[in-house]
Coordinates of C-alpha atoms and ligand atoms in Angstrom, one line a residue:
M105 CA -50.0 -3.4 -30.7
S106 CA -51.5 -6.7 -29.5
Q107 CA -49.2 -8.9 -27.5
K108 CA -49.4 -12.3 -26.1
N109 CA -50.4 -12.5 -22.4
Q110 CA -52.5 -9.4 -22.8
T111 CA -55.8 -9.9 -21.1
L112 CA -59.0 -9.7 -23.2
G113 CA -60.1 -6.7 -21.1
E114 CA -56.8 -4.9 -21.9
F115 CA -57.1 -5.8 -25.5
I116 CA -60.6 -4.5 -25.8
I117 CA -59.6 -1.1 -24.3
E118 CA -56.5 -0.9 -26.5
N119 CA -58.3 -1.7 -29.7
Q120 CA -61.4 0.4 -29.1
S121 CA -60.0 3.4 -30.8
S122 CA -59.2 1.5 -34.0
F123 CA -62.8 0.6 -34.4
K124 CA -64.6 3.0 -36.8
Y125 CA -67.5 3.8 -34.4
T126 CA -65.7 4.6 -31.1
S127 CA -68.5 5.2 -28.7
G128 CA -67.4 2.3 -26.5
E129 CA -70.7 0.5 -27.0
L130 CA -69.3 -2.4 -29.0
S131 CA -66.5 -2.8 -26.4
R132 CA -69.1 -3.0 -23.7
L133 CA -71.0 -5.6 -25.7
I134 CA -67.9 -7.8 -26.2
N135 CA -67.2 -7.4 -22.5
S136 CA -70.7 -8.7 -21.7
I137 CA -70.2 -11.7 -23.9
R138 CA -66.9 -12.3 -22.2
L139 CA -68.7 -12.3 -18.8
A140 CA -71.6 -14.6 -20.0
A141 CA -69.1 -17.0 -21.6
K142 CA -67.3 -17.4 -18.2
V143 CA -70.6 -18.2 -16.5
V144 CA -71.7 -20.7 -19.2
N145 CA -68.2 -22.2 -19.2
H146 CA -68.5 -22.8 -15.5
E147 CA -71.8 -24.7 -16.0
V148 CA -70.6 -26.6 -19.1
N149 CA -67.5 -27.8 -17.2
K150 CA -69.5 -29.4 -14.4
A151 CA -72.1 -30.9 -16.8
G152 CA -71.0 -34.4 -15.9
L153 CA -71.2 -33.7 -12.2
V154 CA -74.6 -32.4 -11.7
D155 CA -78.0 -33.4 -12.8
I156 CA -78.3 -30.8 -15.5
I157 CA -77.7 -33.0 -18.6
G158 CA -80.6 -34.5 -20.5
A159 CA -83.5 -33.1 -22.5
A160 CA -85.5 -30.3 -20.8
G161 CA -88.6 -31.6 -22.4
D162 CA -89.0 -28.6 -24.7
T163 CA -88.4 -28.5 -28.4
N164 CA -87.3 -25.4 -30.2
I165 CA -88.7 -23.9 -33.3
Q166 CA -86.8 -26.4 -35.5
G167 CA -88.4 -29.3 -33.7
E168 CA -85.2 -30.5 -32.1
D169 CA -84.9 -31.5 -28.4
Q170 CA -83.4 -28.8 -26.3
Q171 CA -80.8 -29.9 -23.8
K172 CA -80.9 -28.2 -20.3
L173 CA -77.6 -26.5 -20.9
D174 CA -78.9 -24.9 -24.1
V175 CA -81.7 -23.4 -22.0
Y176 CA -79.2 -22.3 -19.4
A177 CA -76.8 -20.7 -21.9
N178 CA -79.6 -19.0 -23.7
E179 CA -80.8 -17.4 -20.4
K180 CA -77.4 -16.3 -19.4
F181 CA -76.5 -14.6 -22.6
I182 CA -79.8 -12.9 -22.9
Q183 CA -79.8 -11.9 -19.2
T184 CA -76.3 -10.4 -19.4
L185 CA -76.9 -8.5 -22.6
T186 CA -80.3 -7.3 -21.3
N187 CA -79.4 -6.4 -17.7
R188 CA -76.5 -4.3 -18.8
N189 CA -78.6 -2.4 -21.2
I190 CA -76.2 -2.9 -24.0
V191 CA -78.1 -3.9 -27.1
C192 CA -81.5 -3.0 -28.5
G193 CA -82.4 -6.5 -29.7
I194 CA -81.4 -10.2 -29.5
A195 CA -82.2 -13.1 -31.7
S196 CA -81.3 -16.6 -30.6
E197 CA -81.5 -20.1 -32.0
E198 CA -83.5 -21.0 -28.9
E199 CA -86.1 -18.3 -29.3
D200 CA -88.9 -18.5 -31.9
D201 CA -88.9 -14.7 -32.3
F202 CA -86.4 -11.9 -31.8
I203 CA -86.4 -10.0 -28.5
S204 CA -86.8 -6.2 -28.4
I205 CA -85.0 -4.6 -25.4
N206 CA -86.2 -1.6 -23.5
S207 CA -88.3 -0.5 -26.4
Q208 CA -90.4 1.5 -24.0
D209 CA -87.4 3.4 -22.6
E210 CA -86.8 6.6 -24.5
N211 CA -83.3 6.7 -23.2
N212 CA -82.4 3.5 -24.9
N213 CA -80.1 4.7 -27.6
N214 CA -78.4 1.4 -28.1
K215 CA -77.4 0.8 -31.7
Y216 CA -76.5 -2.9 -31.8
V217 CA -78.4 -6.1 -32.2
V218 CA -76.9 -9.5 -31.4
L219 CA -77.8 -12.9 -33.0
I220 CA -76.6 -15.9 -31.0
D221 CA -76.5 -19.6 -31.0
P222 CA -76.0 -19.9 -27.2
L223 CA -74.8 -23.6 -27.2
D224 CA -74.1 -25.1 -30.5
G225 CA -73.3 -28.8 -31.0
S226 CA -75.4 -29.6 -27.9
S227 CA -75.8 -33.2 -28.8
N228 CA -72.1 -33.5 -27.6
I229 CA -72.7 -32.2 -24.1
D230 CA -73.7 -35.4 -22.4
V231 CA -70.7 -37.3 -23.9
N232 CA -68.1 -34.8 -22.7
V233 CA -67.2 -33.5 -26.2
S234 CA -66.6 -29.8 -26.8
V235 CA -69.4 -27.4 -27.7
G236 CA -69.5 -23.7 -28.5
T237 CA -71.3 -20.4 -28.5
I238 CA -71.6 -18.4 -31.7
F239 CA -72.5 -14.7 -31.9
S240 CA -73.0 -12.1 -34.6
V241 CA -73.4 -8.3 -34.1
Y242 CA -75.0 -5.7 -36.4
R243 CA -75.8 -2.0 -36.2
R244 CA -79.6 -1.6 -36.3
V245 CA -81.0 -0.2 -39.5
T246 CA -84.2 1.3 -38.0
P247 CA -84.0 4.5 -36.0
V248 CA -82.4 4.5 -32.6
G249 CA -84.9 4.8 -29.7
T250 CA -87.7 2.9 -31.5
P251 CA -88.4 -0.8 -31.0
V252 CA -86.3 -3.1 -33.2
T253 CA -88.0 -4.8 -36.2
L254 CA -87.2 -8.0 -38.1
E255 CA -85.4 -5.8 -40.6
D256 CA -82.7 -5.1 -38.1
F257 CA -81.9 -8.8 -37.9
L258 CA -82.3 -9.8 -41.6
Q259 CA -79.1 -8.1 -42.7
K260 CA -76.6 -9.5 -45.1
G261 CA -73.6 -11.1 -43.4
S262 CA -71.3 -8.5 -45.0
Q263 CA -73.0 -5.9 -42.7
Q264 CA -71.7 -7.5 -39.5
V265 CA -69.6 -5.3 -37.3
A266 CA -68.4 -8.1 -35.0
A267 CA -68.7 -11.9 -34.8
G268 CA -67.1 -14.6 -32.7
Y269 CA -67.4 -17.9 -30.9
V270 CA -66.5 -19.4 -27.6
V271 CA -65.2 -23.0 -27.7
Y272 CA -65.7 -25.0 -24.5
G273 CA -62.9 -27.5 -25.3
T274 CA -59.9 -28.9 -23.5
S275 CA -59.4 -25.2 -22.8
T276 CA -62.1 -22.6 -23.2
M277 CA -61.3 -20.0 -25.8
L278 CA -63.1 -16.8 -27.0
V279 CA -62.2 -16.0 -30.6
Y280 CA -63.7 -12.9 -32.3
T281 CA -63.3 -10.2 -34.9
T282 CA -64.5 -6.6 -35.3
G283 CA -63.4 -6.6 -38.9
A284 CA -59.7 -6.1 -38.3
G285 CA -58.4 -9.7 -38.2
V286 CA -59.2 -12.5 -35.8
N287 CA -57.8 -12.9 -32.3
G288 CA -58.2 -15.8 -29.9
F289 CA -58.1 -15.6 -26.1
T290 CA -57.7 -18.6 -23.7
L291 CA -59.4 -18.7 -20.3
N292 CA -57.2 -19.3 -17.3
P293 CA -59.9 -21.0 -15.2
A294 CA -57.9 -20.5 -12.0
I295 CA -58.4 -16.8 -12.1
G296 CA -61.2 -16.5 -14.6
T297 CA -59.3 -14.3 -17.0
F298 CA -59.0 -14.6 -20.8
Y299 CA -55.5 -14.1 -22.2
L300 CA -54.6 -13.3 -25.8
S301 CA -53.1 -16.7 -26.8
H302 CA -53.7 -16.7 -30.6
P303 CA -53.1 -13.2 -32.1
D304 CA -54.0 -12.6 -35.8
M305 CA -55.4 -16.1 -36.5
E306 CA -55.3 -17.2 -40.2
F307 CA -56.4 -20.2 -42.1
P308 CA -53.5 -21.7 -44.1
E309 CA -54.4 -21.3 -47.8
N310 CA -54.3 -25.0 -48.3
G311 CA -55.1 -27.7 -45.8
K312 CA -55.3 -31.5 -45.5
I313 CA -58.4 -32.0 -43.4
Y314 CA -62.0 -32.4 -44.6
S315 CA -64.8 -32.3 -42.1
V316 CA -68.2 -33.6 -43.2
N317 CA -70.9 -36.0 -41.9
E318 CA -70.2 -38.7 -44.4
G319 CA -73.0 -40.8 -43.1
N320 CA -75.2 -38.6 -45.2
Y321 CA -73.1 -39.2 -48.4
I322 CA -75.9 -41.0 -50.2
H323 CA -78.1 -37.9 -49.9
F324 CA -75.5 -35.3 -51.0
P325 CA -75.5 -33.5 -54.3
Q326 CA -73.3 -35.0 -57.0
G327 CA -70.8 -32.1 -56.8
I328 CA -70.2 -32.8 -53.1
K329 CA -69.9 -36.5 -53.7
N330 CA -67.3 -35.9 -56.3
Y331 CA -65.4 -33.5 -54.1
I332 CA -65.3 -36.0 -51.2
K333 CA -63.9 -38.6 -53.7
Y334 CA -61.3 -36.0 -54.7
C335 CA -60.3 -35.6 -51.0
Q336 CA -59.8 -39.3 -50.7
M337 CA -57.9 -39.8 -53.9
E338 CA -54.2 -40.8 -53.8
E339 CA -52.5 -37.9 -55.6
G340 CA -50.2 -35.0 -54.6
D341 CA -50.9 -34.2 -51.0
R342 CA -54.0 -36.4 -51.0
P343 CA -55.7 -38.3 -49.6
Y344 CA -56.7 -35.8 -47.0
T345 CA -57.5 -36.6 -43.4
S346 CA -61.1 -36.8 -42.3
R347 CA -62.0 -35.2 -39.0
Y348 CA -65.6 -34.5 -37.8
I349 CA -66.6 -33.6 -34.3
G350 CA -70.1 -32.6 -35.0
S351 CA -69.6 -29.3 -33.2
L352 CA -69.3 -26.6 -35.8
V353 CA -67.3 -24.3 -33.6
S354 CA -64.7 -27.0 -32.8
D355 CA -64.4 -28.3 -36.3
F356 CA -64.0 -24.7 -37.6
H357 CA -61.5 -23.9 -34.9
R358 CA -59.3 -26.9 -35.6
N359 CA -59.5 -26.3 -39.4
M360 CA -58.5 -22.6 -38.9
I361 CA -55.4 -23.6 -37.0
K362 CA -54.4 -26.6 -39.0
G363 CA -55.8 -25.9 -42.5
G364 CA -59.0 -27.6 -43.6
I365 CA -62.5 -27.5 -45.0
Y366 CA -65.9 -27.9 -43.3
L367 CA -68.9 -28.9 -45.3
Y368 CA -72.6 -29.2 -44.4
P369 CA -74.2 -29.5 -47.8
K370 CA -77.8 -29.7 -48.7
S371 CA -79.1 -33.2 -49.2
S372 CA -82.1 -35.0 -50.6
K373 CA -83.5 -34.9 -47.1
N374 CA -82.7 -31.2 -46.2
S375 CA -82.9 -29.0 -49.2
N376 CA -81.1 -26.1 -47.5
G377 CA -78.8 -28.2 -45.3
K378 CA -79.0 -28.0 -41.6
L379 CA -77.1 -24.9 -40.4
R380 CA -78.7 -21.5 -39.8
L381 CA -77.6 -18.6 -41.9
L382 CA -78.0 -15.8 -39.3
Y383 CA -76.4 -17.1 -36.1
E384 CA -74.2 -20.0 -37.3
C385 CA -73.0 -19.5 -40.9
N386 CA -72.8 -15.7 -41.2
P387 CA -70.6 -15.2 -38.0
M388 CA -68.4 -18.2 -39.0
A389 CA -68.1 -16.8 -42.6
F390 CA -67.1 -13.4 -41.3
L391 CA -64.5 -14.9 -39.1
A392 CA -63.3 -17.1 -41.9
E393 CA -62.9 -14.2 -44.3
Q394 CA -61.2 -12.1 -41.7
A395 CA -58.8 -15.0 -41.2
N396 CA -57.9 -15.3 -44.9
G397 CA -60.3 -18.2 -45.4
K398 CA -63.5 -18.5 -47.5
A399 CA -67.2 -19.4 -46.9
S400 CA -69.7 -20.3 -49.6
D401 CA -73.0 -22.2 -50.1
G402 CA -71.3 -23.9 -53.0
F403 CA -72.0 -21.2 -55.5
T404 CA -72.5 -17.9 -53.6
R405 CA -70.5 -16.1 -50.9
I406 CA -72.3 -16.7 -47.6
L407 CA -71.9 -13.0 -46.6
D408 CA -73.7 -11.9 -49.8
I409 CA -76.9 -13.9 -49.2
E410 CA -79.9 -11.8 -48.6
P411 CA -81.7 -13.3 -45.5
T412 CA -85.5 -13.8 -45.6
E413 CA -86.2 -15.5 -42.3
L414 CA -84.7 -15.5 -38.8
H415 CA -84.1 -19.2 -38.7
Q416 CA -83.2 -19.7 -42.3
R417 CA -80.9 -22.6 -43.2
V418 CA -78.2 -22.7 -45.8
P419 CA -75.7 -25.1 -47.2
F420 CA -72.3 -24.3 -45.8
I421 CA -68.7 -24.8 -47.1
C422 CA -66.1 -23.0 -45.1
G423 CA -62.3 -23.1 -44.5
S424 CA -59.0 -22.8 -46.2
K425 CA -59.4 -20.6 -49.3
N426 CA -58.0 -23.0 -52.0
M427 CA -60.0 -25.9 -50.6
V428 CA -63.3 -24.0 -50.7
V429 CA -62.5 -22.8 -54.3
K430 CA -61.9 -26.4 -55.3
A431 CA -65.2 -27.6 -53.7
E432 CA -67.1 -24.8 -55.6
E433 CA -65.4 -26.0 -58.8
F434 CA -66.8 -29.5 -58.2
M435 CA -70.3 -28.0 -57.5
R436 CA -70.3 -26.0 -60.7
L437 CA -69.0 -28.9 -62.8
A438 CA -71.8 -31.2 -61.6
E439 CA -74.6 -28.6 -62.3
Ligands
LIG506 P1 -77.3 -27.6 -33.2 O1 -77.5 -26.1 -33.5 O2 -78.7 -28.3 -33.1 O3 -76.4 -28.0 -32.1 O4 -76.8 -28.2 -34.6 C1 -75.6 -27.7 -35.2 C2 -74.6 -28.7 -35.2 C3 -73.2 -28.2 -35.7 O5 -72.5 -27.7 -34.6 C4 -72.6 -29.4 -36.2 O6 -71.5 -29.1 -37.1 C5 -73.7 -30.0 -36.9 O7 -74.9 -29.6 -36.2 C6 -73.7 -31.5 -36.8 O8 -74.8 -32.1 -37.5 P2 -74.9 -33.6 -37.8 O9 -75.0 -34.3 -36.5 O10 -76.1 -33.8 -38.7 O11 -73.6 -34.0 -38.5
LIG507 MG1 -76.7 -24.5 -33.4

């Protein structure tokens, strides 16, 4: 039984046996993420103090400026997962291609691949607004002991065995699922320990918050425009409140606790929206469903989408179940 004040370390050990593959490998993986999260948290927290903010001069495969902390977080997560010889492959928002680990080592029997957005919402770093890390875990589909291939990463979201995020906010929290509900752990920075602070997290079925970048309104599909107008209409429990941080993790986290919907639709400028299916939308969708919420591209369940590319983008609507159902209704009606 999970109980408040339990440490994340204790929780992982206690819940290991309830996971269907009990080799301990997944527990070690979550432990490594916990460690890397603490290291990155330390750096994020002093971002305003040291000369680490600002663009590193590189652009990633999507042509966006990389911030130095993105690079740092990327290195830390990859290093931690690689050095401890825990996974057989990693794909990251910051890497053009996936990384195969220890493919030469015949003793490498690791079964899991990790997909990660090491520091999401990075445009918020240099203005002291919260950012996050998102991760997604799959069992490889190619034989153990051979180098991983793209096939191991291009799996449907419904195949995930674990997913989670770290929110570097007013407190730092690690929230994750292994398919048996969602639990949130808050870091006590004084002693560097995560404590179970939010057991069995769930989206309220209805909410009163909508989160969308309304600056793009003019470019949105008609169904989304109509849904936004519906949110703003004076009727019943509406108008809803608008809240948009521009950090997916933080917007999702608030909406899960308070009840709400997050939308990043396609637009006349971006035909597939902005967010990436494999390391942003799928993990958030898995968490949402595990927390009694829902995630959709407007028509299809996110977790049912068959991926075709590592850095694929997809429209994303996610949050309280009834709100997402309503948004989908508007999308269908406007077809
Ligand atoms: P990033 O991966 O480049 O940081 O972009 C992802 C972020 C999300 O966290 C956030 O919800 C969204 O982009 C905000 O985009 P916009 O500024 O277009 O509203
Ligand atoms: Mg991102």
